[in-house]
Coordinates of N, CA and C in Angstrom, one line a residue:
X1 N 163.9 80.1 31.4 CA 162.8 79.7 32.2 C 161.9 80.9 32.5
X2 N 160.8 80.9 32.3 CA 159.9 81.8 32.7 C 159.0 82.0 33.7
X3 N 158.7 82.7 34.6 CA 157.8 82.9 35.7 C 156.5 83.0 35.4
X4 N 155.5 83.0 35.8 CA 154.1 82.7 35.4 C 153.6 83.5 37.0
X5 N 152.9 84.5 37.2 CA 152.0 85.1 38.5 C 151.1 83.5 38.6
X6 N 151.3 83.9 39.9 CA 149.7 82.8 40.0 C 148.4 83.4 40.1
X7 N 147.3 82.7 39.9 CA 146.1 83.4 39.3 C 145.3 83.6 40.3
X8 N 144.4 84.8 40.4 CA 144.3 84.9 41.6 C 143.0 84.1 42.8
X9 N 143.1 83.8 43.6 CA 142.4 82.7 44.1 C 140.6 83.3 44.2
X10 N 139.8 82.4 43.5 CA 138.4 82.6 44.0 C 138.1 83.6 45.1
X11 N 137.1 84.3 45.7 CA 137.2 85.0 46.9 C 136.3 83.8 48.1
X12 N 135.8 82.9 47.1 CA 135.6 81.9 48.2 C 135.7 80.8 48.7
X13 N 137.3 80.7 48.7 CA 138.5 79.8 48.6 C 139.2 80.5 49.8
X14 N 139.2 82.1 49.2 CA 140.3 83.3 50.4 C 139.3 83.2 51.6
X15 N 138.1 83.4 51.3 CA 137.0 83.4 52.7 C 137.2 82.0 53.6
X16 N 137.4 81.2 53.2 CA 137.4 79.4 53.9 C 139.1 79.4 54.3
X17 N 139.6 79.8 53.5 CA 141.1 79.8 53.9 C 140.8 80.5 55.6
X18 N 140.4 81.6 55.1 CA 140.5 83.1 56.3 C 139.8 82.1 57.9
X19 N 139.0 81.3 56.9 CA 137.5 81.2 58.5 C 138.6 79.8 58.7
X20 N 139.2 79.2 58.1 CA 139.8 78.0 59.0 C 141.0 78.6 60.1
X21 N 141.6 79.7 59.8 CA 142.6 80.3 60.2 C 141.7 80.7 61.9
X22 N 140.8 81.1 61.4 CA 140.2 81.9 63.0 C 139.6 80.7 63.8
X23 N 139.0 79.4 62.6 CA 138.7 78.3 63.8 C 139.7 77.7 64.2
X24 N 140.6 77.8 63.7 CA 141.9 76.9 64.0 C 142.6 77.8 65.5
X25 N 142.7 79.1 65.2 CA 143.0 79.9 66.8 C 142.1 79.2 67.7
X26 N 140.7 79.4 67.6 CA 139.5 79.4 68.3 C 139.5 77.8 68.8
X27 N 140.3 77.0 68.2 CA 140.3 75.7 68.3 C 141.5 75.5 69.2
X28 N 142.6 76.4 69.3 CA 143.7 76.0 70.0 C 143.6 77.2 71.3
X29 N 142.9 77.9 71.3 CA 142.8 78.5 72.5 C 142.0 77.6 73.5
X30 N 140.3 76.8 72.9 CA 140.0 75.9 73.3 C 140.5 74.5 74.6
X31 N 141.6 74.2 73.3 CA 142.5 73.1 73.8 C 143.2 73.5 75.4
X32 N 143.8 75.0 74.7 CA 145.0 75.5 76.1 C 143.9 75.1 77.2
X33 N 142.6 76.2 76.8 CA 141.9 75.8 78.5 C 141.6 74.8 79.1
X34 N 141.2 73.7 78.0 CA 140.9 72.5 78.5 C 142.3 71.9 79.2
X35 N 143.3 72.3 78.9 CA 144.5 71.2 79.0 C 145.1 71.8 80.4
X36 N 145.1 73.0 80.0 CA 145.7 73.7 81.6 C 144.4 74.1 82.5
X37 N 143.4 73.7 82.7 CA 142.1 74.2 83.7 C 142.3 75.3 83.8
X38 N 142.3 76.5 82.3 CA 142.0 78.1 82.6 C 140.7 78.7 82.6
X39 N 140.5 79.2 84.1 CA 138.9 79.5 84.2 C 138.4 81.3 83.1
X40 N 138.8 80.7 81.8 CA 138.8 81.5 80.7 C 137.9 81.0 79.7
X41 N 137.0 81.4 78.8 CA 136.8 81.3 77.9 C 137.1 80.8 76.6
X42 N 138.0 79.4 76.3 CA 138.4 79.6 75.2 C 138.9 80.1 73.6
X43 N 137.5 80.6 73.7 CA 137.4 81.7 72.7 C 138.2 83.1 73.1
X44 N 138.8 83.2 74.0 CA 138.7 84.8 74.7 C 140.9 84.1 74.5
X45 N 141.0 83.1 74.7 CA 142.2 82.5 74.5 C 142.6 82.2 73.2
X46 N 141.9 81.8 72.3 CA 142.4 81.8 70.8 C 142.2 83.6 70.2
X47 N 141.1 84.4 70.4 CA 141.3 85.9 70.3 C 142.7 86.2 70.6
X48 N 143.0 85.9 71.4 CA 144.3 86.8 72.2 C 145.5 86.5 71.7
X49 N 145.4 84.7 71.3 CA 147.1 84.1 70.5 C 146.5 84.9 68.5
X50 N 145.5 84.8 68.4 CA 145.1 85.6 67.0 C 145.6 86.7 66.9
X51 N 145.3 88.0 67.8 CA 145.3 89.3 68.3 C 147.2 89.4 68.1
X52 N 148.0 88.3 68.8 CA 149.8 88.3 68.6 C 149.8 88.1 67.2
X53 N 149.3 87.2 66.5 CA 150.3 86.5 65.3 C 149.6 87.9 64.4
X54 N 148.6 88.3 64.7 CA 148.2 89.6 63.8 C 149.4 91.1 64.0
X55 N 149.5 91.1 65.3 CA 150.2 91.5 65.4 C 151.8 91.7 64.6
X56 N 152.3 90.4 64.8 CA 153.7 89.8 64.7 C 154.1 89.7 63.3
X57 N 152.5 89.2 62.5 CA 152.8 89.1 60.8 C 152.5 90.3 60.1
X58 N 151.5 91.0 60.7 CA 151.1 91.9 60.2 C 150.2 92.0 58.8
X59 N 149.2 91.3 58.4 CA 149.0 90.9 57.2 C 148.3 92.1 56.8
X60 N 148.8 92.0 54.8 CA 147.8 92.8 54.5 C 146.3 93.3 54.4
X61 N 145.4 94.2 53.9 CA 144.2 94.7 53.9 C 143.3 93.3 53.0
X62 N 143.6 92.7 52.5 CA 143.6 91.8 51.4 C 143.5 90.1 51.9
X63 N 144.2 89.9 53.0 CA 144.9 88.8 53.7 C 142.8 87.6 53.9
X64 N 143.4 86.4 54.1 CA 142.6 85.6 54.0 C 141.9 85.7 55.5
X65 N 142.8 85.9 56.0 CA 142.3 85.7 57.6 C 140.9 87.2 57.5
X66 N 141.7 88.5 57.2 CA 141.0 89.5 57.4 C 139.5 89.7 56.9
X67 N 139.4 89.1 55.1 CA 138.4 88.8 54.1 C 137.8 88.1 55.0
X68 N 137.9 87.0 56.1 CA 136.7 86.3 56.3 C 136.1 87.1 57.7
X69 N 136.9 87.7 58.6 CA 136.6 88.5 59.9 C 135.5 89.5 58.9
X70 N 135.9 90.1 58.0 CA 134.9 91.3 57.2 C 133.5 90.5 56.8
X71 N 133.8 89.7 56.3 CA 132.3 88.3 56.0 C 131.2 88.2 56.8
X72 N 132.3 87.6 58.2 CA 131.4 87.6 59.0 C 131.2 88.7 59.9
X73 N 131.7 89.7 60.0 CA 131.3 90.8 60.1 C 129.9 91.6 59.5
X74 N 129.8 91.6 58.2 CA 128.9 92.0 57.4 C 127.6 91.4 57.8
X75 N 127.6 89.7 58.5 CA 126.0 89.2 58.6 C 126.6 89.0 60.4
X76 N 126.8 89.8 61.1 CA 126.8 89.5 62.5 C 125.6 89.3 63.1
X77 N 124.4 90.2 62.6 CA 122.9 90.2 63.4 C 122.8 88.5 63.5
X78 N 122.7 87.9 62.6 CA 122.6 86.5 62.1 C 123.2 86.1 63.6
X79 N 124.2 86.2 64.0 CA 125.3 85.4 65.1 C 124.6 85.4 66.4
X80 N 122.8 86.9 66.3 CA 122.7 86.9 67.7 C 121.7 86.1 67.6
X81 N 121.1 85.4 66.8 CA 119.9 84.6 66.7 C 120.2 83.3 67.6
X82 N 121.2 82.4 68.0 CA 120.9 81.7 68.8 C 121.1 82.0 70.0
X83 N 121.3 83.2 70.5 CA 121.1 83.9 72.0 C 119.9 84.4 72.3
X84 N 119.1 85.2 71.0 CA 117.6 85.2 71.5 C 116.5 84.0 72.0
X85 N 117.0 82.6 70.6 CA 116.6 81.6 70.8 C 116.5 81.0 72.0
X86 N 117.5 81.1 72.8 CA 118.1 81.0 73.9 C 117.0 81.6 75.2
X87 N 117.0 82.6 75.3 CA 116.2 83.9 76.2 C 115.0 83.1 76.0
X88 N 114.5 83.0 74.9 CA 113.0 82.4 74.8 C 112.6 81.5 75.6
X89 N 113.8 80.4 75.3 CA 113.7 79.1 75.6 C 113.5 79.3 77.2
X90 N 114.5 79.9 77.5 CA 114.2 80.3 79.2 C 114.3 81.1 79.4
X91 N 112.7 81.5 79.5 CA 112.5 82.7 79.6 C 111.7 82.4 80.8
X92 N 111.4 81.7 81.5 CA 110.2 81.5 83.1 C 112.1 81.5 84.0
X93 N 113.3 81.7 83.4 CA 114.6 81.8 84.5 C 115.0 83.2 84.4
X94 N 114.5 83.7 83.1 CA 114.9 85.3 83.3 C 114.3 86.1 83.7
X95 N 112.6 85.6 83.6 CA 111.8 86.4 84.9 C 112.0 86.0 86.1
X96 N 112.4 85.4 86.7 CA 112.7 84.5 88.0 C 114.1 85.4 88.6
X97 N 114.5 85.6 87.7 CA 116.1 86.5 88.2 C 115.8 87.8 87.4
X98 N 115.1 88.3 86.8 CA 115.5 89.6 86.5 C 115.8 90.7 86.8
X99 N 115.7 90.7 88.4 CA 116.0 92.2 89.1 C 118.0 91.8 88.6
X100 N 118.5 90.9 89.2 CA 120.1 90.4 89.2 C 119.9 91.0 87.8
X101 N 119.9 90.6 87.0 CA 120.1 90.7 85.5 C 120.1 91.9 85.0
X102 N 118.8 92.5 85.6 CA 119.1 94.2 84.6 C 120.3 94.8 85.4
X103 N 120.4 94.6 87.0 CA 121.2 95.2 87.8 C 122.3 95.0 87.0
X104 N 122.6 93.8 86.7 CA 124.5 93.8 86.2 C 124.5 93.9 84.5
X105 N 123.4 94.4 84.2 CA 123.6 95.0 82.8 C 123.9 96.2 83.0
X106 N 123.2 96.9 83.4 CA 123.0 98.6 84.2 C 124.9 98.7 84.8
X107 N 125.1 97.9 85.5 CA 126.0 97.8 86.1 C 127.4 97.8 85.0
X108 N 127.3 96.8 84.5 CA 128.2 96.5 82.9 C 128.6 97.7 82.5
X109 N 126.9 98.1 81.7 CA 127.3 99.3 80.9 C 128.1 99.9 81.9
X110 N 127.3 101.0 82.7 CA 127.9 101.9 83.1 C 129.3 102.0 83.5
X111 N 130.2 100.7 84.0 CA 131.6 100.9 84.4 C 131.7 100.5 82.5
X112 N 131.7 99.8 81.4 CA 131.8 100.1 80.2 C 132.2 101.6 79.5
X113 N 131.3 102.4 80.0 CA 130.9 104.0 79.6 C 132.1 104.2 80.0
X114 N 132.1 104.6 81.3 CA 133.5 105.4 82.2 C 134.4 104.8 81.9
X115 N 134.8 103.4 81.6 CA 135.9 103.0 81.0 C 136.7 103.7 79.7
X116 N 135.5 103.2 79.0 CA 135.8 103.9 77.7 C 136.5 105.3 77.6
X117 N 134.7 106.2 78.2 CA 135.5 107.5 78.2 C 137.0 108.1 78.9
X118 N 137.3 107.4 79.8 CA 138.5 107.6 80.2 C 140.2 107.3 79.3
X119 N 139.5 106.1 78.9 CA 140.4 105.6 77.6 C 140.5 106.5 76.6
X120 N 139.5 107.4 76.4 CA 139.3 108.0 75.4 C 140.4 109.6 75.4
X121 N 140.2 109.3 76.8 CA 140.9 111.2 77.3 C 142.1 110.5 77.7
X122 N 142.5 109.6 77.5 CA 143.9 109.1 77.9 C 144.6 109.2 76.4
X123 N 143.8 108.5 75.6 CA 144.4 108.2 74.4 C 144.8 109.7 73.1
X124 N 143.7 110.5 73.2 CA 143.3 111.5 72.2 C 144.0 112.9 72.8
X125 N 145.1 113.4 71.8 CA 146.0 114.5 72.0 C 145.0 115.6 73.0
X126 N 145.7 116.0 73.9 CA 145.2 117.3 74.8 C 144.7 119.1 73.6
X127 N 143.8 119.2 73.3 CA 143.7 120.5 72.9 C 144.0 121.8 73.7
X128 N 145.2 122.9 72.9 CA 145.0 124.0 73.6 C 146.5 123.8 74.3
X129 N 146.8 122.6 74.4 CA 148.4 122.8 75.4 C 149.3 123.4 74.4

């Protein structure tokens, strides 16, 4: 009896594989919040069970999940088009509130910055010791 490789899959067969794997987290993180009232994002809940099984399986450079995270990676600008659309649409509420608004962007970044940089001198070997 002979063994035969199997041939190798289309890349956009591995991309739909990859993107059903991330809707399918994104779909069951959904669910948790709805089912348990977690005042969470469910997208921020399927990231995080994603974030373990990446962890836990470890897939290769190559893996279906990762090919499609790099996909849509590649055309992200595209992903901010219905948020500007958005701004447009109400835009007589964001001049109505924009002092609030820049304040907790201003605000965001800046604990953002110091976060980071702290993270950064926490993480990265000490020079000179």
């Amino acid at each position: 009896m002979t063994s035969r490789a199997r041939p190798p899959r289309p890349a956009s067969v591995v991309f739909l594989d990859g993107l059903l794997w991330l809707l399918g987290f994104w779909f069951v993180g959904e669910l948790v919040v709805r089912t348990f009232g977690i005042p969470v994002p469910g997208a921020v809940v399927g990231m995080l069970g994603l974030f373990v099984a990446l962890q836990v399986r470890r897939p290769g450079p190559r893996s279906a999940t990762l090919t499609a995270a790099d996909g849509l990676l590649a055309h992200l600008q595209l992903l901010f088009i219905p948020a500007g659309v958005g701004i447009v649409a109400f835009l007589a509420v964001v001049r109505d509130d924009a002092v609030p608004i820049v304040g907790a962007l201003l605000a965001s970044w800046a604990i953002g910055l110091v976060l980071v940089g702290w993270i950064v001198t926490l993480l990265l070997p000490r020079r000179g010791r």
